[in-house]
Coordinates of C-alpha atoms in Angstrom, one line a residue:
M500 CA 39.2 12.1 59.9
A501 CA 38.3 15.6 60.1
L502 CA 40.8 18.3 59.0
L503 CA 40.7 21.9 60.4
R504 CA 43.2 24.5 59.5
L505 CA 43.7 27.5 61.7
G506 CA 45.9 30.0 60.1
R507 CA 49.3 29.2 58.8
E508 CA 51.0 28.1 62.0
R509 CA 49.0 24.7 62.8
T510 CA 46.9 22.0 61.4
L511 CA 44.6 20.3 64.0
V512 CA 43.4 16.8 62.7
I513 CA 40.7 14.9 64.6
G514 CA 41.4 11.1 64.8
K515 CA 45.4 12.0 63.9
T516 CA 47.4 9.6 65.9
W517 CA 50.8 9.8 67.3
P518 CA 53.0 6.5 67.6
S519 CA 53.8 5.2 71.0
E520 CA 56.2 7.0 73.3
I521 CA 56.2 4.3 76.1
K522 CA 59.4 3.4 77.6
Q523 CA 60.4 1.4 80.7
S524 CA 62.8 2.2 83.6
V525 CA 63.7 0.9 87.0
D526 CA 62.9 3.2 89.8
P527 CA 66.4 3.8 91.6
K528 CA 64.8 4.0 95.1
T529 CA 62.6 0.9 95.1
G530 CA 63.7 -1.1 92.2
R531 CA 60.2 -1.1 90.7
N532 CA 59.4 -0.9 87.1
V533 CA 58.0 2.3 86.0
W534 CA 56.4 3.0 82.4
Q535 CA 56.7 6.7 81.0
L536 CA 53.8 6.7 78.7
T537 CA 54.7 10.1 77.1
S538 CA 58.0 11.9 76.2
Q539 CA 57.2 14.6 74.0
F540 CA 55.2 17.9 74.6
N541 CA 53.3 18.6 77.8
N542 CA 50.8 15.7 78.9
Y543 CA 48.7 15.6 82.0
H544 CA 45.8 13.1 83.2
L545 CA 42.5 14.0 84.4
Y546 CA 42.2 15.1 87.9
F547 CA 42.5 12.3 90.2
S548 CA 38.7 12.7 91.4
E549 CA 37.7 12.0 87.7
N550 CA 40.1 9.1 86.7
S551 CA 41.5 8.8 83.4
F552 CA 41.3 5.2 83.3
D553 CA 38.7 3.6 80.8
S554 CA 36.6 1.1 82.8
A555 CA 36.0 -1.1 80.0
K556 CA 39.2 -0.8 77.6
N557 CA 42.9 -0.8 78.2
E558 CA 42.9 2.9 77.6
I559 CA 43.3 6.4 79.2
I560 CA 42.0 9.7 78.4
F561 CA 44.4 12.6 78.8
L562 CA 45.1 16.1 77.7
S563 CA 48.3 17.3 75.5
D564 CA 49.6 20.1 73.8
R565 CA 51.0 18.1 70.9
A566 CA 48.7 19.4 68.5
S567 CA 49.0 23.0 69.3
G568 CA 52.2 23.8 66.9
V569 CA 53.5 26.0 69.8
D570 CA 56.3 24.8 72.2
K571 CA 55.4 26.2 75.6
A572 CA 56.6 25.7 79.1
P573 CA 53.8 24.3 81.5
H574 CA 53.4 27.8 83.2
E575 CA 53.0 29.4 79.8
W576 CA 49.2 28.2 79.5
P577 CA 49.7 25.7 76.5
E578 CA 46.8 25.0 74.6
Y579 CA 45.6 21.4 75.4
Q580 CA 43.3 19.0 73.4
I581 CA 41.8 15.6 74.6
F582 CA 43.4 12.6 73.4
R583 CA 43.1 8.8 74.0
M584 CA 46.0 6.4 74.6
D585 CA 45.9 2.7 74.0
L586 CA 47.8 1.3 76.6
D587 CA 48.5 -2.0 74.6
T588 CA 50.3 -0.2 72.0
G589 CA 51.1 3.1 73.1
V590 CA 49.2 4.7 70.1
M591 CA 47.7 8.4 71.1
T592 CA 44.7 9.5 69.1
Q593 CA 43.3 12.9 69.1
L594 CA 39.8 13.8 70.0
T595 CA 39.0 17.4 70.1
D596 CA 40.1 20.6 68.2
E597 CA 38.9 23.2 70.4
P598 CA 39.9 26.7 69.3
G599 CA 41.6 28.2 72.5
G600 CA 42.0 24.7 73.8
I601 CA 40.5 22.8 76.9
G602 CA 40.6 24.0 80.6
S603 CA 39.4 21.0 82.3
A604 CA 37.6 17.6 81.7
T605 CA 35.6 15.0 83.2
K606 CA 34.3 11.6 81.6
T607 CA 32.0 8.4 82.3
P608 CA 34.1 5.4 83.9
D609 CA 33.9 3.9 80.2
S610 CA 34.9 7.1 78.5
S611 CA 31.7 6.9 76.3
L612 CA 30.9 10.5 77.2
I613 CA 33.5 13.3 77.8
V614 CA 32.6 16.8 79.4
F615 CA 34.9 19.7 79.2
T616 CA 35.3 23.4 79.3
S617 CA 36.5 25.4 76.4
G618 CA 37.0 28.8 75.5
R619 CA 39.5 29.2 78.2
D620 CA 39.9 32.4 80.4
A621 CA 43.1 31.8 81.9
I622 CA 42.6 28.5 84.1
T623 CA 38.9 28.5 83.5
G624 CA 36.3 28.3 80.7
S625 CA 33.3 29.8 79.3
R626 CA 31.5 27.0 77.6
I627 CA 30.7 23.5 78.7
R628 CA 30.8 20.9 75.7
K629 CA 30.0 17.2 75.3
L630 CA 31.9 14.7 73.1
E631 CA 30.2 11.4 72.2
T632 CA 33.5 9.3 71.6
A633 CA 31.6 6.5 69.8
T634 CA 30.7 9.1 67.1
G635 CA 32.9 11.9 67.7
E636 CA 30.2 14.3 67.9
V637 CA 30.8 17.4 69.9
T638 CA 27.9 19.7 71.3
T639 CA 27.6 22.7 73.5
V640 CA 25.3 22.3 76.5
Y641 CA 26.2 25.3 78.4
E642 CA 27.5 28.9 77.3
E643 CA 28.4 31.5 79.9
T644 CA 26.9 34.8 79.2
G645 CA 27.5 36.5 82.5
P646 CA 30.4 37.7 84.4
Y647 CA 31.2 34.2 85.8
S648 CA 34.2 31.6 85.3
V649 CA 33.1 28.0 84.6
G650 CA 34.6 25.5 86.6
M651 CA 35.2 21.8 86.2
P652 CA 32.1 19.9 85.4
S653 CA 30.9 16.5 86.5
I654 CA 28.6 14.0 85.1
A655 CA 25.5 12.7 86.9
P656 CA 25.5 8.7 87.2
T657 CA 22.1 8.8 84.9
T658 CA 24.4 10.6 82.3
R659 CA 21.3 13.2 81.9
Y660 CA 23.2 16.1 83.1
T661 CA 26.3 17.6 84.1
D662 CA 27.0 20.1 87.0
F663 CA 29.8 22.5 87.6
G664 CA 30.8 25.6 89.9
R665 CA 30.4 29.2 88.7
N666 CA 32.1 32.0 90.2
E667 CA 32.0 35.7 89.8
K668 CA 35.2 36.8 87.7
V669 CA 37.4 39.0 90.2
D670 CA 40.5 41.0 89.4
V671 CA 43.0 38.6 90.8
A672 CA 45.9 37.3 88.6
R673 CA 46.1 33.4 88.9
G674 CA 49.4 31.3 88.0
P675 CA 52.0 29.1 89.1
N676 CA 52.6 28.2 92.7
Y677 CA 49.0 29.3 93.8
T678 CA 49.5 32.7 92.8
G679 CA 46.2 34.7 93.6
F680 CA 44.7 31.5 95.8
K681 CA 44.3 33.6 98.9
E682 CA 43.2 36.7 97.4
S683 CA 40.3 34.8 95.2
F684 CA 39.1 33.2 98.3
Y685 CA 38.6 36.8 100.0
R686 CA 37.2 38.5 96.9
V687 CA 34.9 36.0 95.6
K688 CA 31.3 36.5 96.9
D689 CA 29.2 35.1 94.6
G690 CA 29.6 31.5 93.7
R691 CA 26.9 29.2 92.1
I692 CA 26.0 25.3 91.2
T693 CA 24.5 25.0 87.8
V694 CA 22.9 22.2 86.2
A695 CA 23.0 21.8 82.3
Y696 CA 21.3 18.9 80.7
L697 CA 23.6 16.9 78.4
D698 CA 21.0 17.2 75.5
G699 CA 21.1 21.1 75.7
S700 CA 17.7 21.6 76.4
E701 CA 18.1 23.4 79.6
A702 CA 20.4 24.8 82.2
F703 CA 19.8 26.7 85.4
D704 CA 21.5 27.4 89.0
I705 CA 20.3 24.8 91.7
F706 CA 22.3 26.4 94.4
K707 CA 23.9 30.0 95.4
D708 CA 26.5 30.6 97.7
T709 CA 28.5 33.6 99.1
H710 CA 31.8 31.6 98.8
W711 CA 34.1 30.8 96.1
V712 CA 32.6 27.4 95.1
G713 CA 34.5 24.5 93.4
H714 CA 35.4 20.8 93.3
F715 CA 31.9 19.7 92.5
Q716 CA 31.6 15.9 92.4
F717 CA 28.3 13.7 92.0
C718 CA 28.1 10.7 93.9
P719 CA 28.8 7.6 92.0
D720 CA 25.8 5.7 92.3
D721 CA 23.1 8.6 93.3
P722 CA 22.3 11.6 90.8
T723 CA 20.4 13.5 93.6
I724 CA 23.6 13.9 95.9
A725 CA 26.7 15.7 95.1
T726 CA 29.7 17.2 97.0
Y727 CA 31.1 20.8 96.5
C728 CA 33.8 22.8 98.4
H729 CA 34.3 26.5 99.7
E730 CA 37.7 26.9 97.8
G731 CA 40.4 28.7 99.4
P732 CA 43.6 28.2 101.6
W733 CA 42.3 25.2 104.0
N734 CA 43.5 26.8 107.1
L735 CA 41.2 30.0 106.3
V736 CA 38.3 28.0 105.1
T737 CA 36.0 27.3 108.4
Q738 CA 33.9 24.5 106.4
R739 CA 35.6 22.9 103.2
I740 CA 33.3 20.0 102.2
W741 CA 29.5 20.4 101.4
L742 CA 27.0 17.8 100.4
L743 CA 24.2 19.3 97.9
D744 CA 20.8 17.3 98.1
F745 CA 19.2 17.8 94.5
V746 CA 15.9 17.0 95.7
S747 CA 15.5 19.8 98.5
G748 CA 18.2 22.0 97.2
R749 CA 19.6 21.9 100.8
P750 CA 23.5 22.0 101.3
Y751 CA 24.8 20.3 104.6
P752 CA 28.2 20.0 106.1
C753 CA 30.3 16.9 105.4
F754 CA 32.6 16.3 108.4
R755 CA 32.0 19.2 110.8
Q756 CA 35.0 21.3 111.1
E757 CA 36.8 22.5 114.2
E758 CA 39.3 25.5 114.7
S759 CA 42.1 23.3 114.5
D760 CA 41.0 21.4 111.2
S761 CA 42.5 22.0 107.8
V762 CA 40.7 19.8 105.3
G763 CA 40.6 19.4 101.6
H764 CA 41.2 17.1 98.7
E765 CA 38.1 15.3 99.0
F766 CA 37.0 12.5 96.5
W767 CA 34.0 9.8 96.2
T768 CA 35.3 6.3 96.8
Q769 CA 33.7 3.8 94.1
D770 CA 31.5 2.4 96.9
G771 CA 30.0 5.9 97.6
Y772 CA 31.8 7.3 100.6
V773 CA 33.6 10.8 100.6
F774 CA 37.3 10.6 101.4
F775 CA 39.0 13.6 102.9
D776 CA 42.3 14.9 104.4
N777 CA 42.9 16.8 107.6
R778 CA 46.6 18.3 108.0
G779 CA 45.6 20.4 111.2
P780 CA 46.1 23.9 112.1
G781 CA 48.4 26.0 109.6
H782 CA 48.2 24.1 106.5
D783 CA 46.8 25.7 103.4
G784 CA 46.6 22.5 101.4
T785 CA 49.3 23.6 98.9
I786 CA 53.2 23.0 97.9
T787 CA 55.2 25.0 95.9
S788 CA 58.1 24.5 93.9
D789 CA 60.1 26.2 96.7
R790 CA 59.1 23.2 98.8
T791 CA 57.0 25.4 101.1
Q792 CA 53.5 26.4 101.3
A793 CA 52.0 29.2 99.6
V794 CA 49.8 31.1 102.0
A795 CA 50.8 29.7 105.3
K796 CA 54.9 30.0 104.8
D797 CA 55.4 30.1 108.3
V798 CA 54.5 26.4 108.7
A799 CA 56.8 24.2 106.8
V800 CA 55.5 21.1 104.5
N801 CA 54.7 18.3 106.8
E802 CA 55.3 19.9 110.0
N803 CA 52.1 19.0 112.1
A804 CA 50.8 20.5 115.4
M805 CA 48.4 17.6 115.5
I806 CA 48.5 14.1 113.9
P807 CA 47.1 14.5 110.4
F808 CA 44.6 12.1 109.5
V809 CA 42.3 10.8 106.7
G810 CA 38.5 9.9 106.8
L811 CA 35.6 8.5 105.2
A812 CA 32.4 10.1 105.4
D813 CA 28.9 8.8 104.6
R814 CA 26.5 10.6 102.4
N815 CA 24.8 12.2 105.5
G816 CA 28.2 14.0 106.1
N817 CA 28.8 11.6 109.2
V818 CA 32.5 10.2 109.7
V819 CA 32.3 6.5 109.8
R820 CA 36.3 6.0 109.7
R821 CA 39.2 7.7 110.8
I822 CA 42.9 6.6 110.0
D823 CA 45.8 8.7 111.6
M824 CA 48.5 9.3 109.1
P825 CA 52.4 9.2 109.9
Y826 CA 52.6 12.5 108.0
Y827 CA 50.4 14.0 105.4
C828 CA 50.7 13.7 101.6
N829 CA 49.7 16.4 98.9
H830 CA 47.0 14.1 97.3
Y831 CA 45.7 10.7 98.2
H832 CA 43.7 8.4 96.2
G833 CA 42.1 5.0 97.1
N834 CA 42.0 1.5 95.5
P835 CA 38.7 0.1 94.8
D836 CA 38.1 -1.5 98.2
N837 CA 39.6 1.7 100.4
T838 CA 42.5 -0.7 101.8
I839 CA 45.3 0.9 100.3
L840 CA 46.0 4.6 99.4
V841 CA 48.4 6.1 97.0
G842 CA 49.9 9.4 98.1
D843 CA 52.3 12.2 96.6
D844 CA 55.0 13.1 99.4
V845 CA 57.1 16.0 98.4
D846 CA 59.3 13.6 96.5
D847 CA 58.1 10.2 96.5
L848 CA 54.9 8.4 95.7
V849 CA 54.1 6.3 98.9
L850 CA 51.6 3.4 99.4
I851 CA 49.7 3.6 102.6
D852 CA 47.8 0.2 103.8
I853 CA 44.9 1.3 105.7
S854 CA 43.4 -1.8 106.1
G855 CA 44.3 -2.5 109.7
E856 CA 44.2 -0.3 112.9
K857 CA 47.2 1.3 112.1
A858 CA 48.4 2.8 108.8
T859 CA 51.6 1.5 107.4
L860 CA 53.6 3.2 104.6
E861 CA 56.1 1.9 102.2
T862 CA 57.8 4.0 99.1
L863 CA 56.4 3.1 95.9
C864 CA 59.0 5.4 93.6
A865 CA 60.4 8.9 93.2
H866 CA 58.3 11.1 91.2
G867 CA 60.5 14.0 90.8
T868 CA 58.3 16.7 90.0
S869 CA 58.5 20.3 90.4
W870 CA 55.2 21.1 92.1
H871 CA 55.4 24.4 89.8
T872 CA 51.9 24.2 88.3
G873 CA 48.7 22.6 89.0
T874 CA 49.0 20.3 85.9
S875 CA 52.7 19.1 87.1
H876 CA 51.1 17.9 90.4
C877 CA 51.3 14.1 90.7
H878 CA 47.6 13.5 91.3
P879 CA 48.3 9.6 91.4
T880 CA 45.3 7.8 90.2
W881 CA 44.2 4.0 90.8
S882 CA 42.8 2.4 87.8
W883 CA 39.3 1.1 88.2
D884 CA 40.5 -2.4 88.9
G885 CA 43.2 -1.5 91.4
T886 CA 46.2 -3.0 89.2
R887 CA 48.0 0.2 88.1
I888 CA 48.6 3.6 89.3
L889 CA 48.7 6.6 86.8
Y890 CA 50.6 9.8 87.5
A891 CA 52.1 12.9 86.0
S892 CA 55.7 14.7 86.5
D893 CA 57.6 17.5 85.0
K894 CA 61.1 16.2 85.7
G895 CA 63.0 17.2 82.8
G896 CA 61.1 20.4 82.1
K897 CA 57.8 19.1 80.2
I898 CA 54.9 17.5 81.8
N899 CA 54.7 13.6 81.0
L900 CA 52.6 10.8 82.2
Y901 CA 53.9 7.5 84.2
M902 CA 52.1 4.3 85.2
I903 CA 53.4 2.0 88.0
R904 CA 52.0 -1.3 89.3
P905 CA 51.6 -1.2 93.3

């Protein structure tokens, strides 16, 4: 156990454990059992496209401010570190002690490698670091020296390198309820995709763009193909999803958008398709704590001029399946065989069966989140085997983790 003392106010301990906080309740809407995994401090899981579940052990990897020694509300930029939770015992173990905390993180499915941003600049980072969980060794694989913010990394399936978006820093305040979202879309004119080898030997830009780039994700079984997005309000972005060929360096569109399309929240399915959500005209891809959109405020949440749909595209960018939705959810995640989606509606989590010609929907549970910050968004995520769903909620004030069986 490594001990690090920083000033007089806190002591960070790598390997320190916290006892289980798991408690069970019955959802008042559906009668299903819900397991609240955390009940103290702020705690949230990895972004839904990254998946906190461990594919080999009954564990999750998550972020928490419980080691910071400072009591902050979710919107006050708490200082987060990475933790592991044993889902059999509920015991939580601290894995990092990064000064300034951690901005975003990804990992291999078996959690053997965790790659994260640290040295936070508001909601972004200035360094890419690698944690080998078997040994606890942390090394820097990239350090930003220019006027750029470093985005969320993704690990190639070969585990030889990580890639991430880098965007020029612009004078725009970012904060709760998508503050600065529209302004950043217009002001960022220099976005890049950067490769960094995980042994720290080399880093270089593989692609440069004239847009705000983000949401970089490797194909799960091909290290030469990845997706990234043109970030911003969906109704203003003319082509959201792009595929990047690492051999040729060529970008090409995934689902070619028309004027009426508002697309986003893409992720790779386990079998190598790109899932996407299309809400139609006037939808900016946001929801705020006022239950309105942040940018397109004249269009109500879940008010659609066309039937919203989700789709699956192949790695050439061609749509192979389209499924009309009864209404759109804020995020979707698919089970291992892409037959059932979990979605977070305004107040509830829902299960959407897409195995047939027509999607059918049932309420899973009430989530009760405020939608105030990005970390308090539910981001429901299926376990690798499709038996459990993990989500976050700030009902009660602090962000906590919850798990439910479908």
